[in-house]
Amino acid sequence: VFNAETAELLSHHQVEIKQEFPREGWVEQDPKEILNSVYECVERTCEKMNELNIDIANIRAIGVTNQRETTVVWDKTTGEPLYNAIVWLDLRTQSTVERLLKRIPGKNKTFSKFKTGLPLSTYFSAVKLRWLLDNVEEIRKAVEDGRAMFGTIDSWLIWSLTGGKNGGIHCTDVTNASRTMLFNIHSLEWDPDLCKFFDIPMEILPNVRSSSEIYGLMVCFPIFESGALTGVPISGCLGDQHAALVGQMCFQDGQAKNTYGTGCFLLCNTGQKSVFSEHGLITTIAYKMGKDKPAFYALEGSVAIAGAVVRWLRDNLGIAKTSQEVENLAAEVGTSYGCYFVPAFSGLYAPYWEPSARGIICGLTQFTNKNHIAFAALEAVCFQTREILDAMNKDCGIPLSQLQVDGGMTNNKILMQLQSDILCIPVVKPSMPETTALGAAMAAGAAEGVEVWSLNPGDLTAVTCERFEPQINPEESEYRYARWKKAVMKSMGWETSDGPSNGKPE
């Protein structure tokens, strides 16, 4: 919860959501658990507000932000999900992608780039939805009976929070729609030809709205003891990376931010024109702040594995009990000692779009220990960002003079210093890390009919920041980066799709 005048964070609550990995490369979450975590966060945050003697009647609007591309299909008559949510970095659709590619003349992965801004990849929602229609009998049947609804997580939440099966609003915003591969980013409408290509019935798709308008009102739920926010409008909706761009106030052409979460996402505002990348970046809608306002576009570089590599060291290898401990291990050595870690657990995203890559750790010697591996993991996040930034500088023609950063991992000071060293430019971090939530709050507060938040550049509060300046010489940085690229080449072409891991669910 933020103060609309000062953008100050007043109260918050968070709940970690369980990821399920039913098979190698599969990543799922329970949509009911996601919804219940939202209820719990609303309830707990309102309790905290009461403890701070802030009247919750002052909450004027609600914004929603979500991990994009994650795909849910639910039954509109029962309100129940028909399968787990398939998470954005899930790889089960590799064979679906290959089958679709065979239908495109010359197997051209970029066939839909000028309509959608996206390459054909396991990453986007259309192929996940295609997989569900092909493999889950219950979903196929619900579509035939006219009971099925598709959405990314924002749609599932807004529909549920505005009444669900009793009149819930089935909508999404342009930023989330632009990640489905079914949406024309110029006409701002679902594209009939793409729906036909993926064989997806258009009636299951949500209505597409702007990122800042009243979609509906919160309904009281039996699960809420207090019904705290009943009747408050839900009036902001942005995919998480777009919300962070707004929260970092990147409203000018050429401003960019990098968010370090599970993955890493660098977005650069390109204004009211869509720029198509020659270097493996994707074109996406940045935001559209109102029904009658223009859409703004961004170039985006996506890295699948950033914070997830720290989680992997913690949970899978058990070399540390907490993420903080991974940072401490790295700090003790201050070098990877020639060890390089390419965490291509879900293939490589930008700028390679190479689903056959797999993770590798190379350059090991008898001297290498867990500290060096921890350091190499942090370095990997920074090298991946550098690859995207290089691509972005080539596409935009104006090199970034500094990088604005946010997200959970930016609390890691070693990582931020390393990032500045590897990019050879300053890294600037706002002292309030919750910029994604702030962006959603700004969109909600600025909506017509709410209007408690001004987006005029003159009214926006200056944010206090911490700066990290490069501390190593550029030659050393270049040498390490060249070695990293060599390691990336070794990670490619590892997996073939005819292996045993592509089975269908029993």
C-alpha positions as semicolon CSV with decimal commas, in nm:
position;residue;x (nm);y (nm);z (nm)
1;V;0,000;0,000;0,000
2;F;0,144;0,336;-0,107
3;N;0,069;0,698;-0,028
4;A;-0,053;0,857;-0,352
5;E;0,097;1,198;-0,268
6;T;0,449;1,090;-0,173
7;A;0,476;0,738;-0,330
8;E;0,592;0,622;0,015
9;L;0,541;0,254;0,101
10;L;0,298;0,240;0,395
11;S;0,251;-0,131;0,450
12;H;0,300;-0,464;0,277
13;H;0,282;-0,839;0,326
14;Q;0,419;-1,123;0,119
15;V;0,370;-1,498;0,090
16;E;0,601;-1,732;-0,101
17;I;0,413;-1,944;-0,353
18;K;0,508;-2,307;-0,402
19;Q;0,648;-2,403;-0,743
20;E;0,582;-2,759;-0,851
21;F;0,813;-2,950;-1,086
22;P;0,610;-3,260;-1,184
23;R;0,872;-3,356;-1,445
24;E;1,201;-3,234;-1,577
25;G;1,147;-2,894;-1,741
26;W;0,790;-2,863;-1,615
27;V;0,704;-2,572;-1,381
28;E;0,354;-2,533;-1,236
29;Q;0,170;-2,338;-0,966
30;D;-0,171;-2,393;-0,815
31;P;-0,405;-2,109;-0,927
32;K;-0,613;-2,148;-0,607
33;E;-0,298;-2,108;-0,398
34;I;-0,210;-1,792;-0,593
35;L;-0,560;-1,652;-0,530
36;N;-0,552;-1,747;-0,160
37;S;-0,212;-1,582;-0,120
38;V;-0,370;-1,261;-0,255
39;Y;-0,656;-1,289;-0,003
40;E;-0,404;-1,347;0,275
41;C;-0,190;-1,050;0,170
42;V;-0,494;-0,820;0,154
43;E;-0,614;-0,937;0,495
44;R;-0,271;-0,912;0,667
45;T;-0,184;-0,577;0,508
46;C;-0,514;-0,428;0,624
47;E;-0,444;-0,557;0,978
48;K;-0,101;-0,391;0,967
49;M;-0,264;-0,066;0,846
50;N;-0,500;-0,074;1,147
51;E;-0,202;-0,127;1,379
52;L;-0,044;0,184;1,224
53;N;-0,371;0,372;1,283
54;I;-0,424;0,427;0,911
55;D;-0,790;0,400;0,815
56;I;-0,827;0,139;0,540
57;A;-1,124;0,337;0,409
58;N;-0,850;0,559;0,261
59;I;-0,759;0,284;0,013
60;R;-0,903;0,428;-0,306
61;A;-0,791;0,184;-0,574
62;I;-0,625;-0,152;-0,628
63;G;-0,362;-0,240;-0,889
64;V;-0,274;-0,590;-1,008
65;T;0,065;-0,699;-1,132
66;N;0,170;-1,051;-1,222
67;Q;0,434;-1,279;-1,367
68;R;0,351;-1,265;-1,736
69;E;0,293;-1,555;-1,980
70;T;0,191;-1,793;-1,700
71;T;-0,123;-1,961;-1,835
72;V;-0,446;-2,067;-1,662
73;V;-0,769;-2,215;-1,794
74;W;-1,070;-2,226;-1,562
75;D;-1,437;-2,319;-1,566
76;K;-1,664;-2,015;-1,558
77;T;-1,960;-2,210;-1,416
78;T;-1,776;-2,353;-1,112
79;G;-1,499;-2,092;-1,082
80;E;-1,246;-2,377;-1,052
81;P;-0,915;-2,400;-1,244
82;L;-0,912;-2,695;-1,487
83;Y;-0,536;-2,758;-1,451
84;N;-0,240;-2,606;-1,269
85;A;-0,104;-2,278;-1,402
86;I;0,180;-2,345;-1,646
87;V;0,454;-2,102;-1,543
88;W;0,635;-1,878;-1,795
89;L;0,967;-2,065;-1,784
90;D;0,811;-2,411;-1,829
91;L;0,966;-2,613;-2,113
92;R;0,707;-2,886;-2,183
93;T;0,596;-2,706;-2,501
94;Q;0,925;-2,765;-2,683
95;S;0,770;-3,035;-2,904
96;T;0,462;-2,813;-2,959
97;V;0,692;-2,535;-3,083
98;E;0,872;-2,775;-3,319
99;R;0,544;-2,906;-3,455
100;L;0,421;-2,551;-3,518
101;L;0,752;-2,453;-3,680
102;K;0,704;-2,728;-3,942
103;R;0,388;-2,547;-4,053
104;I;0,575;-2,222;-4,122
105;P;0,744;-2,177;-4,460
106;G;1,120;-2,206;-4,405
107;K;1,066;-2,285;-4,033
108;N;1,096;-1,913;-3,966
109;K;1,081;-1,856;-3,588
110;T;1,021;-1,484;-3,639
111;F;0,718;-1,528;-3,867
112;S;0,487;-1,337;-3,632
113;K;0,743;-1,081;-3,515
114;F;0,587;-0,783;-3,694
115;K;0,243;-0,851;-3,550
116;T;0,337;-0,962;-3,200
117;G;0,697;-0,847;-3,147
118;L;0,779;-1,201;-3,032
119;P;0,965;-1,504;-3,171
120;L;0,795;-1,846;-3,161
121;S;0,919;-1,984;-2,828
122;T;0,815;-2,202;-2,533
123;Y;0,805;-1,878;-2,332
124;F;0,476;-1,725;-2,453
125;S;0,120;-1,818;-2,356
126;A;-0,019;-1,935;-2,693
127;V;0,198;-2,250;-2,702
128;K;0,117;-2,328;-2,337
129;L;-0,254;-2,296;-2,416
130;R;-0,210;-2,514;-2,725
131;W;-0,042;-2,781;-2,508
132;L;-0,332;-2,769;-2,258
133;L;-0,589;-2,808;-2,538
134;D;-0,391;-3,101;-2,682
135;N;-0,321;-3,283;-2,358
136;V;-0,590;-3,214;-2,098
137;E;-0,921;-3,382;-2,177
138;E;-1,109;-3,175;-1,917
139;I;-1,000;-2,850;-2,081
140;R;-1,090;-2,971;-2,429
141;K;-1,434;-3,067;-2,304
142;A;-1,486;-2,734;-2,122
143;V;-1,401;-2,550;-2,447
144;E;-1,654;-2,760;-2,641
145;D;-1,921;-2,690;-2,377
146;G;-1,846;-2,316;-2,379
147;R;-1,739;-2,325;-2,011
148;A;-1,367;-2,249;-2,051
149;M;-1,191;-1,919;-1,987
150;F;-0,823;-1,854;-2,059
151;G;-0,613;-1,592;-1,892
152;T;-0,273;-1,497;-1,765
153;I;-0,262;-1,460;-1,384
154;D;-0,393;-1,101;-1,390
155;S;-0,712;-1,220;-1,565
156;W;-0,762;-1,507;-1,321
157;L;-0,721;-1,269;-1,025
158;I;-0,939;-0,986;-1,160
159;W;-1,216;-1,231;-1,258
160;S;-1,204;-1,396;-0,914
161;L;-1,179;-1,070;-0,716
162;T;-1,469;-0,904;-0,902
163;G;-1,712;-1,189;-0,836
164;G;-1,585;-1,498;-1,015
165;K;-1,869;-1,721;-1,135
166;N;-2,114;-1,456;-1,008
167;G;-2,042;-1,188;-1,263
168;G;-1,662;-1,166;-1,248
169;I;-1,498;-0,945;-1,512
170;H;-1,296;-1,142;-1,771
171;C;-1,031;-0,899;-1,890
172;T;-0,658;-0,840;-1,927
173;D;-0,452;-0,534;-2,014
174;V;-0,248;-0,459;-2,327
175;T;0,086;-0,542;-2,159
176;N;-0,018;-0,893;-2,061
177;A;-0,200;-0,948;-2,391
178;S;0,119;-0,853;-2,574
179;R;0,291;-1,160;-2,420
180;T;0,046;-1,422;-2,547
181;M;0,155;-1,437;-2,917
182;L;-0,213;-1,395;-3,007
183;F;-0,225;-1,015;-2,989
184;N;-0,152;-0,759;-3,259
185;I;0,055;-0,491;-3,084
186;H;-0,031;-0,228;-3,351
187;S;-0,408;-0,267;-3,379
188;L;-0,424;-0,356;-3,006
189;E;-0,663;-0,644;-3,073
190;W;-0,659;-1,023;-3,066
191;D;-0,541;-1,139;-3,408
192;P;-0,779;-1,381;-3,587
193;D;-0,500;-1,519;-3,810
194;L;-0,276;-1,601;-3,515
195;C;-0,565;-1,759;-3,324
196;K;-0,629;-1,971;-3,635
197;F;-0,260;-2,064;-3,666
198;F;-0,250;-2,184;-3,302
199;D;-0,605;-2,319;-3,337
200;I;-0,729;-2,130;-3,032
201;P;-1,099;-2,039;-3,002
202;M;-1,127;-1,662;-2,962
203;E;-1,429;-1,682;-2,731
204;I;-1,213;-1,810;-2,442
205;L;-0,986;-1,500;-2,455
206;P;-1,032;-1,209;-2,210
207;N;-1,133;-0,856;-2,318
208;V;-0,827;-0,638;-2,363
209;R;-0,830;-0,305;-2,177
210;S;-0,577;-0,029;-2,105
211;S;-0,339;-0,058;-1,807
212;S;-0,519;0,217;-1,614
213;E;-0,900;0,216;-1,599
214;I;-1,169;0,081;-1,368
215;Y;-1,222;-0,288;-1,459
216;G;-1,461;-0,370;-1,175
217;L;-1,508;-0,351;-0,798
218;M;-1,376;-0,584;-0,529
219;V;-1,641;-0,823;-0,404
220;C;-1,664;-0,946;-0,045
221;F;-1,545;-1,306;-0,015
222;P;-1,642;-1,562;0,248
223;I;-1,268;-1,617;0,307
224;F;-1,235;-1,252;0,425
225;E;-1,344;-1,210;0,783
226;S;-1,351;-0,834;0,741
227;G;-1,446;-0,787;0,376
228;A;-1,193;-0,507;0,409
229;L;-1,175;-0,377;0,054
230;T;-1,528;-0,454;-0,069
231;G;-1,639;-0,200;-0,329
232;V;-1,289;-0,062;-0,394
233;P;-1,221;-0,037;-0,771
234;I;-0,954;-0,254;-0,933
235;S;-0,820;0,004;-1,174
236;G;-0,458;-0,080;-1,259
237;C;-0,317;-0,382;-1,439
238;L;0,038;-0,426;-1,572
239;G;0,261;-0,727;-1,630
240;D;0,536;-0,720;-1,365
241;Q;0,816;-0,592;-1,590
242;H;0,598;-0,315;-1,731
243;A;0,492;-0,220;-1,378
244;A;0,859;-0,190;-1,277
245;L;0,923;0,036;-1,579
246;V;0,639;0,262;-1,460
247;G;0,750;0,238;-1,095
248;Q;1,102;0,345;-1,200
249;M;0,939;0,645;-1,376
250;C;1,089;0,546;-1,715
251;F;0,837;0,754;-1,911
252;Q;1,094;0,906;-2,150
253;D;1,205;0,754;-2,475
254;G;1,539;0,577;-2,410
255;Q;1,498;0,525;-2,034
256;A;1,557;0,167;-1,922
257;K;1,537;-0,049;-1,611
258;N;1,652;-0,400;-1,524
259;T;1,456;-0,612;-1,276
260;Y;1,634;-0,893;-1,095
261;G;1,377;-1,152;-0,990
262;T;1,346;-1,522;-1,073
263;G;1,458;-1,413;-1,419
264;C;1,610;-1,087;-1,532
265;F;1,426;-0,837;-1,750
266;L;1,570;-0,530;-1,913
267;L;1,312;-0,296;-2,069
268;C;1,383;0,020;-2,263
269;N;1,102;0,266;-2,339
270;T;1,094;0,340;-2,716
271;G;0,803;0,588;-2,697
272;Q;0,494;0,565;-2,919
273;K;0,680;0,375;-3,191
274;S;0,752;0,004;-3,191
275;V;1,119;-0,073;-3,261
276;F;1,201;-0,416;-3,399
277;S;1,525;-0,569;-3,284
278;E;1,796;-0,702;-3,513
279;H;1,976;-0,853;-3,214
280;G;1,740;-1,098;-3,048
281;L;1,535;-0,865;-2,828
282;I;1,156;-0,861;-2,828
283;T;0,916;-0,573;-2,888
284;T;0,644;-0,534;-2,631
285;I;0,382;-0,283;-2,518
286;A;0,526;-0,083;-2,227
287;Y;0,195;0,059;-2,099
288;K;-0,122;0,238;-2,204
289;M;-0,230;0,471;-1,925
290;G;-0,600;0,506;-2,000
291;K;-0,867;0,414;-2,257
292;D;-0,802;0,720;-2,473
293;K;-0,427;0,741;-2,411
294;P;-0,172;0,616;-2,666
295;A;0,016;0,288;-2,622
296;F;0,388;0,318;-2,547
297;Y;0,631;0,049;-2,659
298;A;0,948;-0,105;-2,521
299;L;1,233;-0,326;-2,631
300;E;1,287;-0,611;-2,385
301;G;1,564;-0,856;-2,317
302;S;1,460;-1,153;-2,104
303;V;1,690;-1,385;-1,910
304;A;1,515;-1,697;-1,778
305;I;1,736;-1,767;-1,479
306;A;1,863;-1,500;-1,237
307;G;1,737;-1,529;-0,879
308;A;1,642;-1,885;-0,966
309;V;2,013;-1,975;-0,983
310;V;2,057;-1,867;-0,619
311;R;1,747;-2,065;-0,527
312;W;1,895;-2,365;-0,712
313;L;2,225;-2,342;-0,522
314;R;2,022;-2,326;-0,202
315;D;1,752;-2,590;-0,266
316;N;1,907;-2,833;-0,515
317;L;2,277;-2,830;-0,429
318;G;2,228;-2,736;-0,065
319;I;2,552;-2,534;-0,056
320;A;2,372;-2,269;0,152
321;K;2,062;-2,255;0,368
322;T;1,959;-1,904;0,265
323;S;2,005;-1,673;-0,031
324;Q;2,199;-1,438;0,199
325;E;2,446;-1,720;0,267
326;V;2,512;-1,755;-0,108
327;E;2,609;-1,388;-0,113
328;N;2,838;-1,443;0,188
329;L;3,010;-1,740;0,022
330;A;3,077;-1,529;-0,287
331;A;3,200;-1,238;-0,077
332;E;3,458;-1,455;0,100
333;V;3,648;-1,523;-0,224
334;G;3,566;-1,218;-0,437
335;T;3,641;-1,413;-0,757
336;S;3,518;-1,720;-0,944
337;Y;3,881;-1,826;-0,998
338;G;3,822;-1,894;-1,368
339;C;3,500;-2,087;-1,312
340;Y;3,202;-1,995;-1,535
341;F;2,841;-2,092;-1,475
342;V;2,583;-2,076;-1,757
343;P;2,246;-2,139;-1,587
344;A;2,056;-2,235;-1,903
345;F;1,812;-2,450;-1,703
346;S;1,524;-2,355;-1,937
347;G;1,732;-2,309;-2,251
348;L;1,865;-1,962;-2,331
349;Y;1,630;-1,666;-2,385
350;A;1,749;-1,332;-2,527
351;P;1,954;-1,273;-2,729
352;Y;1,994;-1,641;-2,837
353;W;1,643;-1,796;-2,816
354;E;1,807;-2,138;-2,801
355;P;1,583;-2,390;-2,624
356;S;1,835;-2,673;-2,670
357;A;2,090;-2,514;-2,434
358;R;2,134;-2,657;-2,083
359;G;2,315;-2,536;-1,774
360;I;2,690;-2,592;-1,746
361;I;2,968;-2,508;-1,500
362;C;3,308;-2,504;-1,666
363;G;3,666;-2,405;-1,592
364;L;3,671;-2,623;-1,278
365;T;4,005;-2,717;-1,119
366;Q;4,096;-2,903;-0,799
367;F;4,113;-2,563;-0,635
368;T;3,748;-2,472;-0,714
369;N;3,516;-2,479;-0,413
370;K;3,156;-2,384;-0,335
371;N;3,254;-2,020;-0,279
372;H;3,383;-1,993;-0,637
373;I;3,066;-2,155;-0,770
374;A;2,852;-1,910;-0,569
375;F;3,054;-1,621;-0,713
376;A;3,026;-1,763;-1,068
377;A;2,648;-1,786;-1,023
378;L;2,622;-1,417;-0,933
379;E;2,857;-1,330;-1,217
380;A;2,632;-1,526;-1,456
381;V;2,341;-1,294;-1,376
382;C;2,562;-0,994;-1,460
383;F;2,702;-1,144;-1,782
384;Q;2,351;-1,227;-1,904
385;T;2,246;-0,866;-1,839
386;R;2,553;-0,744;-2,028
387;E;2,458;-0,954;-2,333
388;I;2,113;-0,796;-2,337
389;L;2,245;-0,447;-2,280
390;D;2,488;-0,487;-2,572
391;A;2,198;-0,591;-2,795
392;M;1,989;-0,300;-2,674
393;N;2,266;-0,047;-2,735
394;K;2,298;-0,177;-3,094
395;D;1,922;-0,159;-3,153
396;C;1,866;0,182;-2,996
397;G;2,186;0,339;-3,125
398;I;2,229;0,535;-2,800
399;P;2,429;0,347;-2,535
400;L;2,281;0,365;-2,186
401;S;2,490;0,585;-1,960
402;Q;2,360;0,418;-1,643
403;L;2,136;0,125;-1,554
404;Q;1,833;0,164;-1,323
405;V;1,774;-0,156;-1,130
406;D;1,512;-0,308;-0,901
407;G;1,385;-0,643;-0,776
408;G;1,466;-0,871;-0,484
409;M;1,823;-0,951;-0,587
410;T;1,928;-0,585;-0,585
411;N;1,961;-0,610;-0,206
412;N;2,274;-0,811;-0,284
413;K;2,549;-0,547;-0,279
414;I;2,812;-0,778;-0,424
415;L;2,585;-0,848;-0,721
416;M;2,522;-0,477;-0,782
417;Q;2,894;-0,392;-0,767
418;L;2,974;-0,684;-0,998
419;Q;2,703;-0,566;-1,238
420;S;2,856;-0,220;-1,257
421;D;3,205;-0,370;-1,309
422;I;3,087;-0,599;-1,591
423;L;2,883;-0,328;-1,768
424;C;3,146;-0,055;-1,713
425;I;2,866;0,193;-1,630
426;P;2,707;0,303;-1,299
427;V;2,419;0,098;-1,159
428;V;2,148;0,300;-0,979
429;K;1,911;0,140;-0,731
430;P;1,611;0,311;-0,566
431;S;1,614;0,278;-0,187
432;M;1,255;0,145;-0,197
433;P;1,286;-0,192;-0,373
434;E;0,913;-0,255;-0,438
435;T;0,901;-0,070;-0,771
436;T;0,683;-0,334;-0,941
437;A;0,409;-0,290;-0,681
438;L;0,457;0,088;-0,700
439;G;0,400;0,084;-1,079
440;A;0,073;-0,107;-1,035
441;A;-0,035;0,139;-0,763
442;M;0,045;0,437;-0,988
443;A;-0,161;0,290;-1,273
444;A;-0,453;0,223;-1,036
445;G;-0,437;0,566;-0,872
446;A;-0,415;0,753;-1,203
447;A;-0,721;0,584;-1,358
448;E;-1,014;0,793;-1,474
449;G;-1,272;0,798;-1,198
450;V;-1,005;0,746;-0,928
451;E;-0,752;1,020;-1,009
452;V;-0,561;1,032;-0,684
453;W;-0,219;0,990;-0,851
454;S;-0,068;1,232;-1,100
455;L;0,165;1,094;-1,367
456;N;0,285;1,440;-1,478
457;P;0,666;1,430;-1,468
458;G;0,667;1,752;-1,259
459;D;0,449;1,593;-0,989
460;L;0,644;1,271;-0,955
461;T;0,846;1,252;-0,636
462;A;1,222;1,218;-0,689
463;V;1,337;0,880;-0,560
464;T;1,641;0,846;-0,336
465;C;1,894;0,608;-0,486
466;E;2,212;0,419;-0,416
467;R;2,481;0,428;-0,687
468;F;2,743;0,163;-0,771
469;E;3,035;0,283;-0,986
470;P;3,261;0,048;-1,187
471;Q;3,574;-0,041;-0,988
472;I;3,776;-0,269;-1,219
473;N;3,955;-0,177;-1,537
474;P;3,755;-0,231;-1,860
475;E;4,021;-0,471;-2,002
476;E;3,966;-0,719;-1,722
477;S;3,592;-0,684;-1,763
478;E;3,617;-0,754;-2,139
479;Y;3,841;-1,057;-2,081
480;R;3,595;-1,212;-1,837
481;Y;3,302;-1,137;-2,068
482;A;3,477;-1,304;-2,364
483;R;3,537;-1,617;-2,152
484;W;3,171;-1,615;-2,052
485;K;3,063;-1,607;-2,420
486;K;3,289;-1,906;-2,483
487;A;3,111;-2,092;-2,203
488;V;2,770;-1,999;-2,350
489;M;2,870;-2,157;-2,683
490;K;2,953;-2,480;-2,499
491;S;2,605;-2,490;-2,338
492;M;2,420;-2,491;-2,671
493;G;2,274;-2,782;-2,868
494;W;2,276;-3,003;-2,561
495;E;1,916;-3,125;-2,558
496;T;1,733;-3,284;-2,848
497;S;1,356;-3,296;-2,850
498;D;1,332;-3,667;-2,926
499;G;1,471;-3,750;-2,581
500;P;1,256;-3,920;-2,317
501;S;1,174;-3,600;-2,126
502;N;0,902;-3,486;-2,364
503;G;0,633;-3,732;-2,267
504;K;0,270;-3,644;-2,228
505;P;0,107;-3,665;-1,885
506;E;-0,022;-4,013;-1,802
